[in-house]
XYZ file of C-alpha atoms in Angstrom:
703
model
C 144.211 5.484 -24.851
C 147.721 6.897 -24.622
C 147.708 10.358 -26.164
C 150.285 13.104 -26.488
C 150.516 16.770 -25.560
C 152.088 19.234 -28.015
C 153.020 22.694 -26.733
C 153.372 25.745 -28.964
C 155.551 28.545 -27.594
C 157.035 31.710 -29.105
C 160.255 33.595 -28.411
C 158.321 36.895 -28.554
C 154.903 38.232 -29.422
C 153.895 38.820 -33.018
C 155.316 35.606 -34.506
C 151.882 34.066 -35.155
C 152.172 31.457 -32.422
C 148.462 31.393 -31.463
C 147.278 31.277 -35.090
C 149.631 28.361 -35.740
C 148.500 26.549 -32.540
C 144.788 26.873 -33.399
C 145.267 25.720 -37.001
C 147.539 22.881 -35.838
C 144.716 21.545 -33.639
C 142.166 21.675 -36.478
C 144.664 20.161 -38.949
C 145.377 17.317 -36.529
C 141.663 16.621 -36.010
C 141.284 16.465 -39.803
C 144.310 14.173 -40.157
C 143.517 11.604 -37.441
C 139.703 11.923 -37.737
C 139.419 12.012 -33.982
C 138.844 14.494 -31.203
C 141.677 16.977 -30.462
C 141.906 19.150 -27.359
C 143.022 22.804 -27.687
C 143.822 24.698 -24.453
C 144.852 28.339 -24.046
C 147.869 28.493 -21.691
C 148.911 32.079 -22.580
C 148.314 34.154 -19.428
C 149.257 37.462 -21.103
C 147.337 37.244 -24.399
C 144.045 36.350 -22.698
C 141.311 35.480 -25.194
C 143.322 35.419 -28.454
C 142.445 31.787 -29.147
C 138.746 32.496 -28.584
C 138.868 35.113 -31.357
C 140.885 32.892 -33.728
C 138.639 29.832 -33.266
C 135.333 31.588 -32.645
C 134.829 29.285 -29.651
C 134.024 30.143 -26.080
C 134.530 27.386 -23.563
C 131.818 26.618 -21.010
C 134.301 27.231 -18.202
C 137.803 28.689 -18.328
C 141.213 27.333 -17.346
C 141.129 28.988 -13.908
C 137.885 27.194 -13.075
C 139.392 23.933 -14.355
C 142.451 24.445 -12.119
C 140.153 24.775 -9.092
C 138.068 21.689 -9.935
C 138.468 19.114 -7.153
C 136.783 16.171 -8.865
C 138.257 13.489 -11.110
C 139.260 14.583 -14.636
C 137.804 12.150 -17.201
C 136.124 12.315 -20.665
C 132.775 13.095 -19.058
C 133.852 15.858 -16.662
C 136.108 17.569 -19.224
C 133.018 18.153 -21.398
C 131.564 20.391 -18.667
C 134.476 22.803 -19.311
C 135.198 22.530 -23.051
C 133.366 23.833 -26.102
C 133.482 21.275 -28.960
C 133.386 22.397 -32.619
C 131.878 20.420 -35.537
C 135.464 19.692 -36.610
C 136.001 17.666 -33.386
C 138.205 20.233 -31.622
C 137.407 20.729 -27.922
C 138.507 24.130 -26.642
C 139.190 25.430 -23.118
C 140.007 29.135 -22.937
C 141.913 31.446 -20.615
C 140.034 33.932 -18.362
C 139.456 37.225 -20.175
C 140.916 39.232 -17.273
C 144.722 39.064 -16.797
C 144.269 39.325 -13.015
C 142.136 36.159 -13.039
C 144.606 34.411 -15.372
C 147.419 35.137 -12.910
C 145.504 33.277 -10.165
C 145.406 29.895 -11.945
C 146.248 27.027 -9.590
C 149.308 25.447 -11.217
C 149.100 22.291 -9.084
C 145.443 21.879 -10.026
C 146.350 22.137 -13.721
C 149.014 19.483 -13.158
C 146.250 17.007 -12.304
C 144.477 17.831 -15.578
C 147.666 17.528 -17.649
C 148.272 14.094 -16.182
C 144.767 12.960 -17.202
C 144.677 14.492 -20.719
C 146.623 11.699 -22.532
C 143.878 9.297 -21.404
C 141.127 11.624 -22.669
C 142.336 12.875 -26.048
C 144.861 11.393 -28.517
C 146.308 14.873 -29.152
C 146.225 17.973 -26.928
C 147.594 21.303 -28.194
C 148.689 23.886 -25.583
C 149.109 27.495 -26.720
C 151.798 28.763 -24.317
C 153.130 32.320 -24.056
C 156.703 33.523 -24.541
C 157.765 33.359 -20.868
C 158.674 30.289 -18.841
C 156.162 30.990 -16.079
C 155.279 28.239 -13.557
C 152.136 27.478 -15.604
C 154.147 27.363 -18.851
C 156.764 25.061 -17.320
C 154.081 22.723 -16.007
C 152.609 22.470 -19.507
C 156.002 21.994 -21.161
C 156.996 19.287 -18.669
C 153.907 17.290 -19.666
C 154.552 17.693 -23.406
C 155.940 15.101 -25.774
C 156.724 17.715 -28.454
C 157.434 21.452 -28.094
C 157.076 23.703 -31.147
C 159.169 26.875 -30.818
C 157.660 29.368 -33.305
C 159.690 32.205 -34.811
C 159.271 34.587 -37.717
C 161.841 35.604 -40.324
C 163.194 38.740 -38.633
C 166.372 39.311 -36.652
C 164.716 40.244 -33.320
C 162.366 37.248 -33.365
C 165.237 34.871 -34.117
C 167.346 36.392 -31.310
C 164.520 35.962 -28.792
C 163.856 32.436 -30.052
C 167.528 31.601 -29.525
C 167.264 32.968 -25.980
C 164.171 30.892 -25.223
C 165.723 27.765 -26.781
C 168.758 28.218 -24.500
C 166.457 28.508 -21.461
C 164.634 25.331 -22.471
C 167.956 23.487 -22.764
C 169.027 24.813 -19.351
C 165.736 23.465 -17.966
C 166.775 20.077 -19.388
C 164.085 19.631 -22.018
C 165.426 17.066 -24.540
C 166.882 18.719 -27.665
C 164.893 16.494 -30.008
C 161.650 17.314 -28.177
C 162.044 21.026 -29.059
C 161.441 21.731 -32.759
C 161.636 25.046 -34.627
C 158.750 26.331 -36.757
C 159.611 29.198 -39.133
C 156.377 31.170 -39.638
C 155.542 33.927 -42.189
C 157.987 32.527 -44.750
C 158.121 34.101 -48.234
C 160.478 34.401 -51.166
C 163.205 37.024 -51.088
C 163.407 37.383 -47.305
C 166.957 38.021 -46.019
C 166.536 35.781 -42.959
C 166.114 32.364 -44.558
C 165.278 29.099 -42.750
C 168.954 28.139 -43.115
C 170.049 31.326 -41.346
C 167.468 30.702 -38.580
C 168.833 27.177 -38.122
C 172.405 28.503 -37.984
C 171.561 31.194 -35.421
C 169.597 28.910 -33.091
C 171.839 25.893 -33.643
C 169.004 23.569 -34.644
C 167.398 22.627 -38.011
C 163.997 24.101 -38.816
C 161.317 21.403 -38.535
C 158.561 23.138 -40.494
C 158.289 26.245 -42.687
C 154.853 27.905 -42.783
C 154.311 30.213 -45.794
C 153.045 33.767 -45.284
C 149.469 34.192 -46.514
C 147.995 37.412 -45.169
C 144.884 37.217 -47.325
C 143.868 33.760 -46.091
C 144.665 34.498 -42.455
C 142.834 37.845 -42.403
C 139.818 36.290 -44.092
C 139.773 33.485 -41.523
C 140.069 35.924 -38.619
C 137.213 38.033 -39.961
C 135.018 34.920 -39.804
C 136.411 33.837 -36.391
C 137.383 30.488 -37.874
C 140.803 28.853 -38.369
C 142.185 29.044 -41.917
C 142.178 25.227 -42.040
C 138.364 25.421 -41.964
C 137.617 28.478 -44.120
C 140.695 28.599 -46.393
C 141.607 24.923 -46.722
C 143.440 25.391 -50.058
C 145.567 28.363 -48.960
C 149.340 28.004 -48.853
C 149.212 28.708 -45.106
C 146.780 25.822 -44.498
C 148.849 23.489 -46.657
C 151.973 24.443 -44.672
C 150.274 23.518 -41.370
C 148.957 20.256 -42.848
C 152.452 19.410 -44.117
C 153.731 19.910 -40.558
C 151.094 17.472 -39.241
C 151.928 14.936 -41.999
C 155.602 15.122 -41.068
C 154.776 14.365 -37.414
C 152.445 11.446 -38.170
C 154.317 9.816 -41.065
C 157.662 9.797 -39.251
C 156.123 8.648 -35.947
C 157.766 11.641 -34.276
C 155.617 11.482 -31.139
C 156.296 7.792 -30.464
C 160.043 8.374 -30.882
C 160.043 11.404 -28.588
C 157.975 9.628 -25.929
C 160.981 7.379 -25.239
C 163.121 10.461 -24.584
C 160.653 12.245 -22.353
C 159.476 9.193 -20.433
C 162.464 6.892 -20.337
C 161.773 3.291 -19.362
C 163.559 1.956 -16.275
C 166.963 0.417 -17.082
C 166.744 -3.235 -18.102
C 168.672 -5.899 -16.224
C 170.842 -8.114 -18.398
C 169.777 -11.721 -18.671
C 171.108 -13.713 -15.731
C 172.258 -10.578 -13.870
C 171.275 -10.086 -10.252
C 168.941 -7.012 -10.021
C 170.650 -5.854 -6.804
C 174.073 -6.081 -8.451
C 172.749 -4.202 -11.512
C 171.313 -1.440 -9.313
C 174.586 -1.178 -7.400
C 176.494 -0.832 -10.672
C 174.109 1.903 -11.814
C 174.583 3.810 -8.540
C 178.368 3.571 -8.899
C 178.118 4.768 -12.512
C 175.868 7.620 -11.315
C 178.427 8.694 -8.680
C 181.260 8.371 -11.207
C 179.420 10.557 -13.740
C 178.563 13.096 -11.067
C 182.206 13.197 -9.951
C 183.457 13.772 -13.512
C 181.017 16.624 -14.075
C 181.949 18.224 -10.737
C 185.660 18.066 -11.586
C 185.022 19.593 -14.992
C 182.869 22.285 -13.388
C 185.651 23.242 -10.958
C 188.078 23.509 -13.887
C 185.788 25.724 -15.970
C 184.411 28.143 -13.369
C 185.117 29.446 -9.884
C 182.525 27.899 -7.585
C 184.342 28.610 -4.309
C 182.613 31.975 -4.161
C 179.027 30.797 -3.854
C 177.574 34.297 -3.789
C 176.814 36.687 -0.980
C 175.452 34.550 1.832
C 173.018 37.333 2.738
C 171.944 38.129 -0.835
C 169.392 35.590 -2.136
C 169.364 37.228 -5.589
C 173.123 36.705 -5.974
C 172.707 33.041 -5.020
C 169.917 32.573 -7.601
C 171.980 34.214 -10.377
C 175.028 32.095 -9.544
C 172.932 28.928 -9.497
C 171.464 29.699 -12.945
C 174.915 30.402 -14.391
C 176.282 27.190 -12.902
C 173.292 25.195 -14.163
C 173.975 26.312 -17.746
C 177.590 25.215 -17.421
C 176.573 21.833 -15.943
C 174.166 21.216 -18.851
C 176.949 22.070 -21.317
C 179.313 19.609 -19.630
C 176.656 16.876 -19.525
C 176.067 17.278 -23.271
C 179.646 16.068 -23.789
C 179.185 13.059 -21.493
C 177.715 9.670 -22.319
C 174.758 9.403 -19.918
C 173.110 6.372 -21.531
C 172.143 3.778 -18.960
C 172.880 6.211 -16.114
C 170.606 9.229 -16.616
C 167.979 8.294 -19.219
C 165.130 10.729 -19.752
C 164.450 14.213 -18.473
C 163.506 13.108 -14.951
C 166.831 11.336 -14.368
C 168.807 14.182 -15.942
C 166.974 16.743 -13.807
C 167.806 14.747 -10.693
C 171.464 14.457 -11.703
C 171.805 18.190 -12.425
C 170.131 19.073 -9.126
C 172.509 16.810 -7.187
C 175.517 18.355 -8.959
C 174.302 21.904 -8.240
C 173.586 21.049 -4.627
C 177.112 19.688 -4.157
C 178.759 22.523 -6.101
C 176.890 25.418 -4.498
C 174.941 24.080 -1.539
C 175.143 21.316 1.013
C 174.925 18.417 -1.422
C 172.536 15.593 -0.487
C 171.675 17.481 2.708
C 169.753 20.150 0.760
C 166.580 18.045 0.333
C 166.702 16.945 3.973
C 167.094 20.544 5.137
C 164.069 21.600 3.073
C 161.973 18.702 4.435
C 160.115 20.209 7.395
C 159.344 16.779 8.860
C 163.050 15.952 9.376
C 164.365 17.159 12.737
C 167.978 15.941 12.710
C 170.571 14.958 10.091
C 173.581 12.767 10.898
C 176.387 12.272 8.356
C 178.670 9.351 9.268
C 181.212 9.906 6.519
C 180.474 10.551 2.830
C 178.679 7.265 2.104
C 176.312 7.018 5.071
C 173.698 9.602 6.027
C 170.984 9.099 8.654
C 168.075 11.401 9.500
C 165.424 11.588 12.200
C 161.820 11.784 11.022
C 158.805 11.393 13.268
C 161.090 10.454 16.153
C 162.601 7.533 14.196
C 166.117 7.383 12.739
C 166.284 6.273 9.093
C 169.044 5.680 6.533
C 169.104 8.020 3.532
C 169.513 6.659 0.006
C 171.453 9.734 -1.131
C 175.136 10.063 -0.265
C 178.116 12.300 -1.004
C 180.310 11.543 -4.005
C 183.488 11.274 -1.898
C 185.337 12.630 1.156
C 186.279 15.814 -0.676
C 182.659 16.731 -1.408
C 181.650 16.121 2.223
C 184.567 18.270 3.395
C 183.547 21.013 0.944
C 180.122 21.098 2.602
C 181.714 21.516 6.039
C 183.904 24.360 4.756
C 180.869 25.990 3.115
C 179.025 25.896 6.449
C 181.831 27.451 8.514
C 183.091 30.036 5.979
C 180.272 32.637 6.470
C 180.923 32.785 10.228
C 184.677 33.264 9.817
C 185.623 29.854 11.193
C 188.163 27.317 9.949
C 188.353 23.572 10.168
C 191.544 21.660 9.382
C 193.857 19.029 10.849
C 195.016 21.471 13.528
C 191.456 22.131 14.761
C 189.410 19.250 13.285
C 186.035 20.132 14.831
C 183.668 23.070 14.756
C 180.286 24.278 16.010
C 178.370 26.498 13.599
C 174.924 27.655 12.575
C 173.112 27.626 9.214
C 171.222 30.579 7.723
C 167.937 29.300 9.178
C 169.484 28.992 12.660
C 169.936 25.206 12.609
C 172.793 24.036 14.839
C 175.702 22.221 13.174
C 178.579 20.226 14.624
C 181.286 18.818 12.363
C 184.420 16.773 13.000
C 186.841 15.644 10.304
C 189.840 13.288 9.964
C 192.167 12.503 11.616
C 189.719 12.502 14.545
C 186.784 11.152 12.495
C 187.892 7.781 11.133
C 184.877 7.317 8.805
C 185.463 10.650 7.091
C 183.823 14.063 7.657
C 181.066 13.639 10.246
C 178.288 16.244 10.403
C 175.381 16.547 12.838
C 172.647 19.099 12.126
C 169.898 19.890 14.612
C 167.102 21.547 12.647
C 164.702 24.115 14.020
C 160.998 24.007 13.209
C 159.759 27.069 11.321
C 156.943 27.417 13.820
C 157.835 27.855 17.486
C 155.887 25.204 19.399
C 153.569 26.449 22.145
C 152.182 24.577 25.139
C 149.024 23.843 23.124
C 151.130 22.083 20.472
C 152.978 20.033 23.095
C 149.729 19.065 24.801
C 148.393 18.039 21.395
C 151.496 15.906 20.783
C 151.012 14.225 24.154
C 154.268 15.620 25.589
C 152.440 16.792 28.709
C 148.915 17.177 30.051
C 146.949 20.413 30.236
C 147.129 20.309 34.051
C 150.919 20.117 33.863
C 150.997 23.016 31.377
C 148.816 25.121 33.696
C 151.077 24.312 36.631
C 154.243 25.201 34.694
C 152.705 28.477 33.513
C 151.830 29.321 37.102
C 155.346 28.413 38.263
C 157.031 30.617 35.652
C 154.740 33.558 36.338
C 155.428 33.128 40.078
C 159.217 33.410 39.511
C 160.086 29.810 40.369
C 163.613 28.767 39.340
C 163.282 25.792 36.988
C 165.865 23.313 35.696
C 164.892 21.270 32.632
C 166.662 17.911 32.748
C 167.001 15.341 29.977
C 169.213 13.488 27.536
C 170.456 14.514 24.103
C 167.583 15.058 21.663
C 164.936 14.694 24.363
C 163.392 18.090 23.616
C 164.941 20.237 26.358
C 165.382 23.288 24.122
C 161.796 23.062 22.861
C 160.532 22.784 26.433
C 162.582 25.696 27.784
C 161.406 27.758 24.802
C 157.824 26.949 25.822
C 158.534 27.883 29.442
C 160.161 31.127 28.341
C 156.962 31.957 26.470
C 155.142 32.043 29.826
C 157.302 34.946 31.083
C 155.243 38.179 31.262
C 156.000 40.563 28.390
C 156.843 43.473 30.712
C 159.974 41.738 32.067
C 163.517 42.049 30.680
C 164.852 38.651 29.582
C 168.512 37.877 28.871
C 169.442 34.577 27.244
C 172.953 33.064 27.260
C 173.691 30.208 24.835
C 176.557 28.423 23.123
C 174.606 28.529 19.867
C 171.589 30.846 19.831
C 168.579 28.520 19.549
C 165.917 30.035 21.785
C 163.196 32.048 20.054
C 161.142 33.729 22.744
C 158.002 35.610 21.654
C 158.504 38.613 23.952
C 159.797 41.928 22.618
C 162.190 42.796 25.465
C 164.741 40.005 24.964
C 168.551 40.348 24.886
C 170.284 37.368 23.222
C 173.900 36.573 24.094
C 176.018 33.925 22.377
C 179.471 32.535 23.152
C 182.433 33.386 20.934
C 185.069 30.861 19.966
C 188.731 31.838 20.359
C 190.783 32.828 17.329
C 193.368 30.549 15.713
C 195.892 31.992 18.169
C 193.657 30.880 21.049
C 192.647 34.424 22.016
C 189.384 36.340 22.288
C 187.143 33.473 23.367
C 184.000 34.230 25.412
C 182.399 31.281 27.229
C 179.017 30.814 28.884
C 180.384 31.604 32.321
C 181.597 34.979 31.131
C 178.195 35.712 29.557
C 176.356 34.812 32.779
C 178.584 37.215 34.719
C 178.018 39.955 32.145
C 174.256 39.585 32.103
C 174.111 40.104 35.880
C 175.215 43.688 35.161
C 172.505 44.195 32.515
C 169.538 44.558 34.869
C 167.827 41.256 34.016
C 164.410 40.320 35.328
C 164.947 36.794 34.026
C 168.103 34.909 33.093
C 167.759 31.974 30.701
C 170.884 29.845 30.201
C 170.623 27.461 27.260
C 172.589 24.736 29.009
C 174.759 24.432 32.102
C 177.739 22.193 31.426
C 180.586 23.713 33.435
C 181.616 26.331 35.987
C 178.820 28.673 34.887
C 176.500 26.480 36.987
C 177.889 28.116 40.145
C 177.211 31.606 38.767
C 173.734 30.552 37.698
C 172.889 29.185 41.163
C 174.242 32.316 42.815
C 172.094 34.468 40.526
C 169.029 32.419 41.486
C 169.904 32.955 45.157
C 170.516 36.693 44.882
C 167.349 38.253 43.544
C 167.041 36.759 40.049
C 164.157 34.404 40.748
C 162.364 32.931 37.770
C 165.534 31.877 35.957
C 165.578 28.884 33.604
C 168.289 26.508 32.434
C 168.825 22.955 31.156
C 171.091 20.124 32.318
C 171.939 16.702 30.885
C 170.732 13.964 33.249
C 168.430 10.943 33.355
C 166.094 11.848 36.223
C 165.565 14.433 38.943
C 167.844 12.672 41.459
C 170.632 12.375 38.884
C 170.093 16.051 38.100
C 171.083 16.960 41.665
C 174.318 14.998 41.339
C 174.994 16.531 37.942
C 174.541 20.086 39.268
C 176.844 19.284 42.177
C 179.547 18.011 39.814
C 179.226 21.015 37.494
C 179.625 23.463 40.404
C 182.897 21.765 41.277
C 184.161 22.556 37.762
C 184.234 26.221 38.788
C 187.226 25.538 41.087
C 185.686 27.504 43.954
C 186.655 24.800 46.495
C 183.218 24.614 48.124
C 182.353 21.688 50.379
C 179.843 19.096 49.238
C 177.277 20.195 51.824
C 177.647 23.871 50.907
C 177.030 23.037 47.257
C 173.958 20.945 48.087
C 172.538 23.683 50.304
C 173.045 26.181 47.497
C 171.222 23.907 45.026
C 168.375 23.215 47.485
C 167.754 26.922 48.110
C 168.238 28.094 44.494
C 166.280 25.517 42.447
C 162.546 25.156 42.990
C 161.522 22.678 40.289
C 163.100 20.030 38.066
C 161.225 19.118 34.877
C 162.460 15.782 33.488
C 162.131 15.406 29.720
C 162.820 12.102 27.919
C 162.696 10.611 24.442
C 160.989 7.228 24.639
C 161.542 4.081 22.578
C 158.836 4.991 20.044
C 160.527 8.326 19.325
C 157.997 10.400 21.281
C 159.195 13.073 23.694
C 157.417 13.388 27.009
C 157.766 15.070 30.378
C 158.347 12.101 32.684
C 158.127 13.979 35.974
C 157.848 17.419 37.533
C 159.603 17.446 40.893
C 159.845 20.026 43.686
C 162.993 20.463 45.783
C 162.050 20.458 49.444
C 165.285 21.587 51.072
C 167.900 19.507 52.932
C 167.293 16.520 55.154
C 170.604 15.636 56.693
C 173.078 15.403 53.802
C 170.421 14.720 51.148
C 168.342 17.122 49.034
C 164.709 16.091 49.412
C 162.680 15.674 46.226
C 158.930 15.338 45.877
C 157.220 14.387 42.621
C 154.202 16.501 41.662
C 153.344 15.013 38.250
C 154.534 11.797 36.621
C 154.007 9.890 33.365
C 152.970 6.297 33.931
C 153.654 3.957 31.010
C 151.063 1.216 30.545
C 152.325 -0.610 27.431
C 152.481 -0.270 23.660
C 149.741 -0.336 21.023
C 149.717 -2.246 17.722
C 151.414 0.662 15.940
C 154.390 0.447 18.310
C 153.443 3.641 20.140
C 153.850 3.872 23.895
C 150.561 4.076 25.776
C 150.353 5.715 29.181
C 148.842 8.547 31.176
C 149.899 11.586 33.146
C 149.075 11.569 36.820
C 149.300 14.008 39.674
C 150.833 12.365 42.736
C 148.479 14.231 45.070
C 151.362 16.211 46.590
C 150.736 19.965 46.732
C 153.955 22.003 46.322
C 155.054 23.980 49.343
C 155.218 27.253 47.444
C 151.512 27.076 46.530
C 150.446 28.385 49.968
C 152.969 31.210 49.721
C 151.595 32.175 46.315
C 147.997 32.024 47.565
C 148.869 34.460 50.346
C 150.172 36.799 47.637
C 146.813 36.683 45.858
C 147.348 33.911 43.276
C 144.256 31.788 42.675
C 145.438 28.205 42.256
C 142.884 25.439 41.564
C 143.802 22.637 43.946
C 142.071 20.161 41.637
C 145.067 20.028 39.281
C 147.027 18.234 42.027
C 144.394 15.530 42.509
C 145.829 12.096 41.674
C 142.629 11.252 39.785
C 143.769 13.462 36.892
C 145.042 11.698 33.805
């Protein structure tokens, strides 16, 4: 069975929408001599259909929305009340508060199953496009928009019709029903059609006597007053639908078939042509949109309401422009058109094809290699996106939209920029002439939830023994350097370590782009400032480190050491600011020592190599090496203690290591964490201070 859903909606209350919907269901059952489903979707007028039909369903729509089982002809009978006229009815909860709690997603499952249960389903929808109403309308083959013959009703119907068009419901799928029609009325069906801009599909005569008599008996007029002019008007409407095969015709509009490949044409070539036609159509609409309205001002960046209003206004204009375009073979059906409009709006007002990736919580990084190639990282693996920018100009517009709210510029004179999105995600962009492939954008996303040590242990990034040891080290004011490559998880790890700092201590963070989100209350966040176009007013990390030393810090956390600030950081660690944290780019603990030595030399202090090494050996207590492995997982590879100088060399002693043992069938790296058996030198010092440290965590039998 392949049935159809017909929705009945009114521009305002009092137009007889529910009476028409109930009688339409009974008229259809009489016409097709088969079962028809009638469902109350009006969350405001709770219970009207029950009064009109005299039926009370076994269970209401809220209970149906919460049903977790399969929806089929047998289970639907446990909810519906079936009349002798073969109309099965499911009502709305009598209480508006209960009606407001209907699970829209749960109803979506039912709507998907209904065409396989009943040949015709009638939904009585209210006058507002609520989430429940939209879900019902999206599943409908035909939408009846009911109005009466008065000026206010027609005006509200026109408003609702415009909203339906903006929501991309096909014009032919929305049909006007003029209710309460009678001779001598000033607002004729022709005037209604002229005001709304669409012919009236059906005119239902006014028959107060028949309708009141039917209501008094709690039966539809089709049943009790079959020969009334009202009943004949509803039956004529049903005849018009069935005789002209309206539903079969509309089904092609609502559920467009996939584009056919011409005989002898390569499917890949055909798909490529369609994608090019899609991009060409999108480009034409965008150009027309720029000509017709100012989209440079995308609303107050801090005012979500202004952004929503602007998006709705722009959407209406896009729909108007698309109406003038030939979309056949490119965007067939409502689903394709919806996708096209969304892509146009995203490029015009947002970040184009990046919008969906930014909203996907499972994507951690986005890499744009020019307008026609976008990669993203998901689950530790890098994948190629199917969506792309229309052209270089659209990609450049996205870059400009990112940097504008923070007062930055990007042009040929300064073709690169570091910025931050509203959600805190870090962005780097570089454009031609330096970027030969076109505008290149790299976005490092932040998870909504700050990961704790329990999360990282659950992910297998470290063992519980290692987490306990790191917590102890942070609480005991050990200076820790987190070492690792790009994207290895250094920021996540240092954020976890910062969470171990006692809440009664004053923490000051210094970062190029503020990424750390520490849970403590007493945190001062400092961020670098880029110089102006004249090259003045810049504040770098080194300056921030010097400033924070005058701010009475208990802990200093530097996001990353990459220059002369390393010297100031080491000096701070050596002069009473124990317990400081920072990160460095390097491949292992030994390389980290060389990297720190090189960075200190950037300061221009002219220190000897031995003096620098002695400073590092006395300032840094632990190096935590973080790596991203071949399977995309991020793990702590080693935790190493600095043991001072031995001759010209800084001595290092591993405390914990990750030992790789192979790969499983799923391509995941298999291994275990081990303690080396070495007990750090500072453990005895801490024990003398009263710390209770279980020596068992250092046993090399731990995994």
